[in-house]
Amino acid sequence: MLVKFKSAAIAGVASLVVAGVLVASPVMAQDKTFSESHIAAARAAVKATKSIESFDNILPDVAERTRTLFIRSNPAMSAEIDVAVNESAVELIPRRKELNYVIYEVWARRFSEEQLNEIATFYNSETGKRMADLSRTLTALTIGAAKQWSDVISTDMVSLSRRKLDALSAQ
């Protein structure tokens, strides 16, 4: 049973590693380097816009998936699995800065240092802070409005097309 557990665990971890390498490869393949001040400007812009906060759940989510994977393979060891996964998650917390740096580079590739400073200045203003605070809500409401409009247009398209087809068949 322990061998089966280890095999499933190794396979699961290996698939996570392979997926991570495949996702990270295009990002790491770009070799442009940036000055410290350009990265600092990107960091300031990213933090001011609160763009990085949405990734705070990655480590807890990965820990939960890992826990589920191991417990599914060996439910009798769930207490030990909880301890091992929790300890591993705590050990991995310092690696969050790797993701942050990649995100800063993504922004630095797309904006000049001057533009990043302007973005940070705006988002550190009262209006910018409000926009950063409301951005998730605004995005959700905007997507909801687009979905509702799409549903209405879809219904109207079917009705209009049906009337046109009925008119054609009446001829």
PDB file of N, CA and C in Angstrom, residues 4-13 62-85:
ATOM      1  N   LYS A   4       2.261   1.888  -3.441  1.00  0.00           N
ATOM      2  CA  LYS A   4       1.220   2.454  -4.297  1.00  0.00           C
ATOM      3  C   LYS A   4       1.040   3.942  -3.988  1.00  0.00           C
ATOM      4  N   PHE A   5       1.060   4.273  -2.709  1.00  0.00           N
ATOM      5  CA  PHE A   5       0.925   5.657  -2.271  1.00  0.00           C
ATOM      6  C   PHE A   5       2.080   6.504  -2.800  1.00  0.00           C
ATOM      7  N   LYS A   6       3.301   5.985  -2.661  1.00  0.00           N
ATOM      8  CA  LYS A   6       4.474   6.728  -3.125  1.00  0.00           C
ATOM      9  C   LYS A   6       4.437   6.922  -4.634  1.00  0.00           C
ATOM     10  N   SER A   7       4.029   5.879  -5.365  1.00  0.00           N
ATOM     11  CA  SER A   7       3.965   5.985  -6.828  1.00  0.00           C
ATOM     12  C   SER A   7       2.959   7.042  -7.255  1.00  0.00           C
ATOM     13  N   ALA A   8       1.793   7.035  -6.633  1.00  0.00           N
ATOM     14  CA  ALA A   8       0.772   8.030  -6.976  1.00  0.00           C
ATOM     15  C   ALA A   8       1.247   9.428  -6.612  1.00  0.00           C
ATOM     16  N   ALA A   9       1.891   9.537  -5.480  1.00  0.00           N
ATOM     17  CA  ALA A   9       2.392  10.837  -5.051  1.00  0.00           C
ATOM     18  C   ALA A   9       3.466  11.352  -6.000  1.00  0.00           C
ATOM     19  N   ILE A  10       4.387  10.477  -6.372  1.00  0.00           N
ATOM     20  CA  ILE A  10       5.456  10.871  -7.294  1.00  0.00           C
ATOM     21  C   ILE A  10       4.871  11.271  -8.638  1.00  0.00           C
ATOM     22  N   ALA A  11       3.901  10.507  -9.119  1.00  0.00           N
ATOM     23  CA  ALA A  11       3.267  10.829 -10.405  1.00  0.00           C
ATOM     24  C   ALA A  11       2.563  12.180 -10.331  1.00  0.00           C
ATOM     25  N   GLY A  12       1.874  12.431  -9.236  1.00  0.00           N
ATOM     26  CA  GLY A  12       1.168  13.702  -9.080  1.00  0.00           C
ATOM     27  C   GLY A  12       2.116  14.883  -9.013  1.00  0.00           C
ATOM     28  N   VAL A  13       3.159  14.739  -8.222  1.00  0.00           N
ATOM     29  CA  VAL A  13       4.138  15.818  -8.109  1.00  0.00           C
ATOM     30  C   VAL A  13       4.856  16.026  -9.441  1.00  0.00           C
ATOM     31  N   VAL A  62      -2.747  25.162  -4.300  1.00  0.00           N
ATOM     32  CA  VAL A  62      -1.840  24.060  -4.651  1.00  0.00           C
ATOM     33  C   VAL A  62      -1.714  23.107  -3.467  1.00  0.00           C
ATOM     34  N   ALA A  63      -1.638  23.648  -2.263  1.00  0.00           N
ATOM     35  CA  ALA A  63      -1.551  22.801  -1.068  1.00  0.00           C
ATOM     36  C   ALA A  63      -2.799  21.931  -0.942  1.00  0.00           C
ATOM     37  N   GLU A  64      -3.953  22.510  -1.189  1.00  0.00           N
ATOM     38  CA  GLU A  64      -5.202  21.742  -1.093  1.00  0.00           C
ATOM     39  C   GLU A  64      -5.258  20.642  -2.150  1.00  0.00           C
ATOM     40  N   ARG A  65      -4.843  20.957  -3.377  1.00  0.00           N
ATOM     41  CA  ARG A  65      -4.825  19.926  -4.433  1.00  0.00           C
ATOM     42  C   ARG A  65      -3.835  18.818  -4.092  1.00  0.00           C
ATOM     43  N   THR A  66      -2.679  19.197  -3.531  1.00  0.00           N
ATOM     44  CA  THR A  66      -1.672  18.209  -3.138  1.00  0.00           C
ATOM     45  C   THR A  66      -2.216  17.331  -2.026  1.00  0.00           C
ATOM     46  N   ARG A  67      -2.845  17.954  -1.030  1.00  0.00           N
ATOM     47  CA  ARG A  67      -3.440  17.216   0.086  1.00  0.00           C
ATOM     48  C   ARG A  67      -4.471  16.216  -0.440  1.00  0.00           C
ATOM     49  N   THR A  68      -5.338  16.675  -1.331  1.00  0.00           N
ATOM     50  CA  THR A  68      -6.378  15.816  -1.905  1.00  0.00           C
ATOM     51  C   THR A  68      -5.762  14.652  -2.663  1.00  0.00           C
ATOM     52  N   LEU A  69      -4.718  14.929  -3.441  1.00  0.00           N
ATOM     53  CA  LEU A  69      -4.034  13.884  -4.210  1.00  0.00           C
ATOM     54  C   LEU A  69      -3.497  12.795  -3.289  1.00  0.00           C
ATOM     55  N   PHE A  70      -2.787  13.203  -2.235  1.00  0.00           N
ATOM     56  CA  PHE A  70      -2.196  12.228  -1.327  1.00  0.00           C
ATOM     57  C   PHE A  70      -3.254  11.483  -0.518  1.00  0.00           C
ATOM     58  N   ILE A  71      -4.267  12.180  -0.044  1.00  0.00           N
ATOM     59  CA  ILE A  71      -5.312  11.534   0.758  1.00  0.00           C
ATOM     60  C   ILE A  71      -6.108  10.555  -0.088  1.00  0.00           C
ATOM     61  N   ARG A  72      -6.342  10.898  -1.340  1.00  0.00           N
ATOM     62  CA  ARG A  72      -7.043   9.986  -2.237  1.00  0.00           C
ATOM     63  C   ARG A  72      -6.255   8.682  -2.397  1.00  0.00           C
ATOM     64  N   SER A  73      -4.932   8.797  -2.422  1.00  0.00           N
ATOM     65  CA  SER A  73      -4.076   7.620  -2.567  1.00  0.00           C
ATOM     66  C   SER A  73      -3.978   6.814  -1.280  1.00  0.00           C
ATOM     67  N   ASN A  74      -4.048   7.492  -0.130  1.00  0.00           N
ATOM     68  CA  ASN A  74      -3.899   6.792   1.144  1.00  0.00           C
ATOM     69  C   ASN A  74      -4.669   7.521   2.244  1.00  0.00           C
ATOM     70  N   PRO A  75      -5.996   7.312   2.305  1.00  0.00           N
ATOM     71  CA  PRO A  75      -6.822   8.011   3.293  1.00  0.00           C
ATOM     72  C   PRO A  75      -6.426   7.734   4.745  1.00  0.00           C
ATOM     73  N   ALA A  76      -5.831   6.581   4.994  1.00  0.00           N
ATOM     74  CA  ALA A  76      -5.452   6.234   6.364  1.00  0.00           C
ATOM     75  C   ALA A  76      -4.362   7.160   6.911  1.00  0.00           C
ATOM     76  N   MET A  77      -3.639   7.824   6.029  1.00  0.00           N
ATOM     77  CA  MET A  77      -2.555   8.708   6.470  1.00  0.00           C
ATOM     78  C   MET A  77      -2.952  10.181   6.411  1.00  0.00           C
ATOM     79  N   SER A  78      -4.243  10.475   6.459  1.00  0.00           N
ATOM     80  CA  SER A  78      -4.680  11.864   6.265  1.00  0.00           C
ATOM     81  C   SER A  78      -4.076  12.831   7.282  1.00  0.00           C
ATOM     82  N   ALA A  79      -3.928  12.429   8.521  1.00  0.00           N
ATOM     83  CA  ALA A  79      -3.342  13.326   9.525  1.00  0.00           C
ATOM     84  C   ALA A  79      -1.885  13.631   9.188  1.00  0.00           C
ATOM     85  N   GLU A  80      -1.136  12.597   8.822  1.00  0.00           N
ATOM     86  CA  GLU A  80       0.271  12.782   8.462  1.00  0.00           C
ATOM     87  C   GLU A  80       0.399  13.615   7.182  1.00  0.00           C
ATOM     88  N   ILE A  81      -0.509  13.373   6.260  1.00  0.00           N
ATOM     89  CA  ILE A  81      -0.504  14.120   5.000  1.00  0.00           C
ATOM     90  C   ILE A  81      -0.765  15.595   5.274  1.00  0.00           C
ATOM     91  N   ASP A  82      -1.732  15.887   6.140  1.00  0.00           N
ATOM     92  CA  ASP A  82      -2.019  17.282   6.500  1.00  0.00           C
ATOM     93  C   ASP A  82      -0.772  17.978   7.037  1.00  0.00           C
ATOM     94  N   VAL A  83      -0.084  17.308   7.952  1.00  0.00           N
ATOM     95  CA  VAL A  83       1.121  17.894   8.547  1.00  0.00           C
ATOM     96  C   VAL A  83       2.186  18.116   7.477  1.00  0.00           C
ATOM     97  N   ALA A  84       2.439  17.092   6.654  1.00  0.00           N
ATOM     98  CA  ALA A  84       3.487  17.192   5.630  1.00  0.00           C
ATOM     99  C   ALA A  84       3.176  18.292   4.617  1.00  0.00           C
ATOM    100  N   VAL A  85       1.933  18.351   4.166  1.00  0.00           N
ATOM    101  CA  VAL A  85       1.558  19.365   3.172  1.00  0.00           C
ATOM    102  C   VAL A  85       1.606  20.765   3.786  1.00  0.00           C
TER     103      VAL A  85
END
